[in-house]
CSV table of C-alpha atoms in Angstrom, one decimal:
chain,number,residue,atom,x,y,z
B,254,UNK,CA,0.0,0.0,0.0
B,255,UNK,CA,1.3,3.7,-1.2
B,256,UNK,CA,2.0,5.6,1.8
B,257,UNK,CA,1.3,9.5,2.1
B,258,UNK,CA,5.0,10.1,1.4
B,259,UNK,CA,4.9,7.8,-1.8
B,260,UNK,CA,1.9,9.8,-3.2
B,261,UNK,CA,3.5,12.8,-2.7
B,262,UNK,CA,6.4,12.2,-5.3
B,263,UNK,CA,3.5,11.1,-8.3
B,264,UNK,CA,2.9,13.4,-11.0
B,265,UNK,CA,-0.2,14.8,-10.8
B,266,UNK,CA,-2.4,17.3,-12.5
B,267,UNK,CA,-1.6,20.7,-11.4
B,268,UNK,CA,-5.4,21.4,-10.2
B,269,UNK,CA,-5.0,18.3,-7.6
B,270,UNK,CA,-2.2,19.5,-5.9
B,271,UNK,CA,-3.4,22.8,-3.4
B,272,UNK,CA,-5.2,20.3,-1.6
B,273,UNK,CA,-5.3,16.6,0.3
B,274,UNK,CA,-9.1,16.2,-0.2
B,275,UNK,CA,-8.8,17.2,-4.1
B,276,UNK,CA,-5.5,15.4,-4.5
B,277,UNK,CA,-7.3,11.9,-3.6
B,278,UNK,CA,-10.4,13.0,-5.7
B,279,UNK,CA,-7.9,13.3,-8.5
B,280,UNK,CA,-6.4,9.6,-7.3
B,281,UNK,CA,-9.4,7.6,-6.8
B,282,UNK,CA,-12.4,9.1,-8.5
B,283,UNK,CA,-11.7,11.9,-11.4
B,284,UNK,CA,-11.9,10.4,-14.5
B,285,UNK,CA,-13.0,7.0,-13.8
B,286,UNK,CA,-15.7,5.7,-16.3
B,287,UNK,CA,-19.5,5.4,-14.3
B,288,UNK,CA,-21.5,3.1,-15.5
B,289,UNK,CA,-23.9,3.6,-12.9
B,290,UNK,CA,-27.1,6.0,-13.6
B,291,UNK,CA,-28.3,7.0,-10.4
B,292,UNK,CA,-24.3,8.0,-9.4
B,293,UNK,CA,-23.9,8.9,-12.9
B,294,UNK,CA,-27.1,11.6,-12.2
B,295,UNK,CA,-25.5,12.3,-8.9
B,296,UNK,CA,-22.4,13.7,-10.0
B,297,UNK,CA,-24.1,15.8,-12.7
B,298,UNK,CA,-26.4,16.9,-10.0
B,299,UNK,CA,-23.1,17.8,-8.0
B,300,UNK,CA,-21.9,19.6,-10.8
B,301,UNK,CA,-24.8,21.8,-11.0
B,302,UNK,CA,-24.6,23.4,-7.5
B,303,UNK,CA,-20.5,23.8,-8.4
B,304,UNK,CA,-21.4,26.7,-10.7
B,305,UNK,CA,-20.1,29.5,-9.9
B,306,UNK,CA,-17.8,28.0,-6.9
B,307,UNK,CA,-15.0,25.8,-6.9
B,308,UNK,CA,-15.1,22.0,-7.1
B,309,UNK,CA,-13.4,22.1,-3.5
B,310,UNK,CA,-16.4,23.8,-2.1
B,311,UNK,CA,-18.8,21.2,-3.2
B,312,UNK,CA,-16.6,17.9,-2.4
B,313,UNK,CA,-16.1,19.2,1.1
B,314,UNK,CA,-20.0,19.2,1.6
B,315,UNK,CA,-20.4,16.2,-1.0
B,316,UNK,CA,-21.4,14.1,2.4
B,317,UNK,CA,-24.3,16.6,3.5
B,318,UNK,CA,-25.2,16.8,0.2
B,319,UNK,CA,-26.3,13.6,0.0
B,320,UNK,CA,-28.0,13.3,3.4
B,321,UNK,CA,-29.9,16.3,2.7
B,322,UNK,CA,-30.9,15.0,-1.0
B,323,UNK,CA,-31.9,11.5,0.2
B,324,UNK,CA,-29.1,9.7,-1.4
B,325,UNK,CA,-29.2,11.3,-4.3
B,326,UNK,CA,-32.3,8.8,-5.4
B,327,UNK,CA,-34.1,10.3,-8.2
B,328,UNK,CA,-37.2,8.1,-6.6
B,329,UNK,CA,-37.3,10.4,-3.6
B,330,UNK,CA,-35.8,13.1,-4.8
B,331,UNK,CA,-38.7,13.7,-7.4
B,332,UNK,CA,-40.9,13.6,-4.2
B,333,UNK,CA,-39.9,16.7,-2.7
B,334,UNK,CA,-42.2,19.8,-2.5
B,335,UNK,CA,-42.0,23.4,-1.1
B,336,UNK,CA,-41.1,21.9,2.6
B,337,UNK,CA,-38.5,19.9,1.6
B,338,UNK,CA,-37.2,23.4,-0.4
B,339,UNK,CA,-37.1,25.4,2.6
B,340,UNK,CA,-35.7,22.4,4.8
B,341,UNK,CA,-32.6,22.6,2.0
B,342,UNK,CA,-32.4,26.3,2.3
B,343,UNK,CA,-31.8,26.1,5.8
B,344,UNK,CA,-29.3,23.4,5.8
B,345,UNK,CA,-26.0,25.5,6.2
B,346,UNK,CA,-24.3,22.0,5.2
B,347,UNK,CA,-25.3,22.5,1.7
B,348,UNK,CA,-24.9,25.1,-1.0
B,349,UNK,CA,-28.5,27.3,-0.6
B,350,UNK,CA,-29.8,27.8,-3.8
B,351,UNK,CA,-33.2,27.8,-4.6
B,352,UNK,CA,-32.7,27.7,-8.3
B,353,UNK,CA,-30.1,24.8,-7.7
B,354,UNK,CA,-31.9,23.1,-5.4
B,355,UNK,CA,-35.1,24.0,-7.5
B,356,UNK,CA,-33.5,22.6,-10.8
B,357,UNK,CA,-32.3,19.2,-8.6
B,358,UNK,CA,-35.5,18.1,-8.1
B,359,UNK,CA,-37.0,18.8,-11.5
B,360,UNK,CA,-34.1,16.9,-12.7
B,361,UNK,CA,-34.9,13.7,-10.5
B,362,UNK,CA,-38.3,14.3,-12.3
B,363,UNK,CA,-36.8,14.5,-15.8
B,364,UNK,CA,-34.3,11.4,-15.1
B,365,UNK,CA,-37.6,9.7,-14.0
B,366,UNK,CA,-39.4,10.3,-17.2
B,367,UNK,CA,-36.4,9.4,-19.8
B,368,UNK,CA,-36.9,5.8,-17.4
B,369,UNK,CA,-40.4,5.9,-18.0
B,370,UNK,CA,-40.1,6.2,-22.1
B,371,UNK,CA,-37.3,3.3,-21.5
B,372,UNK,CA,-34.0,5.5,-22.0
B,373,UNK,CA,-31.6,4.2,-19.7
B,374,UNK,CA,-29.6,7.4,-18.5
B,375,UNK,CA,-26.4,6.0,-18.2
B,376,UNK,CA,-26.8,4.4,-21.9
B,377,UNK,CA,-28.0,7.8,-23.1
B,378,UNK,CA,-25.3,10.1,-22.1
B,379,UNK,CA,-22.5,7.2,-22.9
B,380,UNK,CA,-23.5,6.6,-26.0
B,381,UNK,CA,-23.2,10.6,-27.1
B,382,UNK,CA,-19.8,10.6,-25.2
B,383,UNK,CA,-18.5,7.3,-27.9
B,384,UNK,CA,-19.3,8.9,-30.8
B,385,UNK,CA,-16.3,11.6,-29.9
B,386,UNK,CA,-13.0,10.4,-31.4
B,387,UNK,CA,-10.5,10.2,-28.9
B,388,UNK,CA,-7.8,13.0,-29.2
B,389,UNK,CA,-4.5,13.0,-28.2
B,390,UNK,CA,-3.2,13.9,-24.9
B,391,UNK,CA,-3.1,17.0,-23.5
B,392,UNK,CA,0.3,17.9,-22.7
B,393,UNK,CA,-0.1,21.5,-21.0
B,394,UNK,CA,-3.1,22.5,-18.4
B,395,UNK,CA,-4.0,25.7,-20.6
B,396,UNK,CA,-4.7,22.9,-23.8
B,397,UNK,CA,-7.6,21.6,-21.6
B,398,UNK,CA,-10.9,23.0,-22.6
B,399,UNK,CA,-13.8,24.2,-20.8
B,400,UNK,CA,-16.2,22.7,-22.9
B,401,UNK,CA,-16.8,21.1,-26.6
B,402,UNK,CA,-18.6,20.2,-29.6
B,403,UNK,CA,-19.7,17.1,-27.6
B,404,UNK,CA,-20.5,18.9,-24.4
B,405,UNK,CA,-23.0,21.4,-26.1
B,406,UNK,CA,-24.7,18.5,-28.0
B,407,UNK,CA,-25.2,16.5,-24.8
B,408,UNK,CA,-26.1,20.0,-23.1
B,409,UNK,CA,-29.3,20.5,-26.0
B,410,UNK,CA,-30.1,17.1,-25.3
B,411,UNK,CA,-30.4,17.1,-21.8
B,412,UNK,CA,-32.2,20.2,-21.9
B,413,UNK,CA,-34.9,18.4,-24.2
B,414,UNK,CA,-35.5,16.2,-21.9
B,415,UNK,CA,-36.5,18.6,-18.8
B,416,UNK,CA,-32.8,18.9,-17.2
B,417,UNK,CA,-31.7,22.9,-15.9
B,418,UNK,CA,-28.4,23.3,-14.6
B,419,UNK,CA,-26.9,21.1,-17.5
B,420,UNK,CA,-24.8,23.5,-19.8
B,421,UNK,CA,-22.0,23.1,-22.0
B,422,UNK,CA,-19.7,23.7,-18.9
B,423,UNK,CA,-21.0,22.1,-16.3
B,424,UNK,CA,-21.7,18.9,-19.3
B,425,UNK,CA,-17.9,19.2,-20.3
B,426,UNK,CA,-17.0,19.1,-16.3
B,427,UNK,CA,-19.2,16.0,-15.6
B,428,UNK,CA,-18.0,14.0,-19.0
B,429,UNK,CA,-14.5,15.0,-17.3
B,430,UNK,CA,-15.3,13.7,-14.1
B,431,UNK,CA,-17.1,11.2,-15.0
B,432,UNK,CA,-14.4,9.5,-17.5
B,433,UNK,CA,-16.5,10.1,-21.0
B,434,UNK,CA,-13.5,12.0,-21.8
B,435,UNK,CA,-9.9,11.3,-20.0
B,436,UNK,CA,-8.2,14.8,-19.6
B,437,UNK,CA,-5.7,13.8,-17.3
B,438,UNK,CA,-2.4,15.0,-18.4
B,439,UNK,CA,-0.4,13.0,-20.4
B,440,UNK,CA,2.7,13.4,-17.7
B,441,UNK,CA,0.1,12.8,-15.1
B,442,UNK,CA,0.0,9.1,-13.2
B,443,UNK,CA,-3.7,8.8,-13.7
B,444,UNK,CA,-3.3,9.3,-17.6
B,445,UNK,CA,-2.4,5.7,-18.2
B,446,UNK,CA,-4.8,4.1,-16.1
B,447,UNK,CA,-7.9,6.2,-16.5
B,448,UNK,CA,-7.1,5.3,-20.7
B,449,UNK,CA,-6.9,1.4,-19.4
B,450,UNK,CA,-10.5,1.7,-17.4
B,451,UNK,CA,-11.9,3.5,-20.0
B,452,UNK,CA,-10.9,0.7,-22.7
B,453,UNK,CA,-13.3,-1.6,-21.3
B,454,UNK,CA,-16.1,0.9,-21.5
B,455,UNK,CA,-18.9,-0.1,-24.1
């Protein structure tokens, strides 16, 4: 097992580094294909209330987050009503949004109804990430975009189907996060393995 003074000598992407909690993000999670709809949602949900604020801010409340939104279960989520609004806007564990917070549970409601008409949301959103051609490395941090031809596709599309918080940014962010598109640095430790994961991905 890699011990804190081992991890500290790997070659990282510059945006990991300011911080412990980001820095094992970047490690374990960033850029790691999900399969998984509801944590597929979840994240995109995550990225939502990020706008605006720094990915830091949100991952250090990523645990309340989820208590406060019930799991992040579309099921339930799609259940809340005005109490439930003003019981989020009072929880100083969370980002207090009502627009966010507003545009979460519409979204539960919208991931609901793609279920309903049988669109699997994970097979929806990974099948407009694969028909991107996979480019070549990125070699500097200023070569990595904010968003992209695939992002502001997916971002119409999602917007179609009843989805609010879900623009070409926030999109490219998610597909980032959520390995549809590996931008780890070519130098960076991560590169090699996110590409292996994300060979296997269908």
């Amino acid at each position: 097992m890699s011990t804190e003074s081992d991890t500290s000598r790997l070659h990282r992407c510059p945006w990991a580094q300011s911080d412990p909690l980001l820095r094992d993000y970047h490690d374990t999670e960033w850029g790691v294909p999900v399969r998984d709809s509801r944590a597929l949602w979840e994240k995109l949900m995550l990225d939502g209330f990020q706008a605006g604020l720094s990915w830091l801010t949100v991952l250090k409340k990523r645990e309340a987050f989820r208590d406060a939104f019930a799991g992040f279960e579309p099921v339930r989520v799609a259940q809340f009503d005005e109490r439930d609004v003003q019981r989020l806007l009072a929880n100083p564990g969370i980002i207090r949004s009502r627009s966010k917070i507003e545009a979460t549970i519409g979204n539960a409601r919208a991931y609901l109804a793609m279920q309903a008409d049988g669109e699997d949301f994970a097979t929806f959103c990974w099948r407009h990430a694969m028909r991107v051609r996979e480019r070549s490395p990125l070699t500097d941090p200023s070569q990595t975009p904010t968003q992209s031809p695939a992002s502001e596709q997916l971002s119409r599309t999602l917007k179609k189907r009843g989805f609010r918080f879900v623009g070409p940014v926030i999109v490219y962010a998610w597909m980032q996060a959520t390995g549809m598109i590996n931008d780890h640095l070519q130098t960076c430790f991560r590169h090699d393995e996110v590409s292996r994961l994300r060979q296997h991905v269908s």
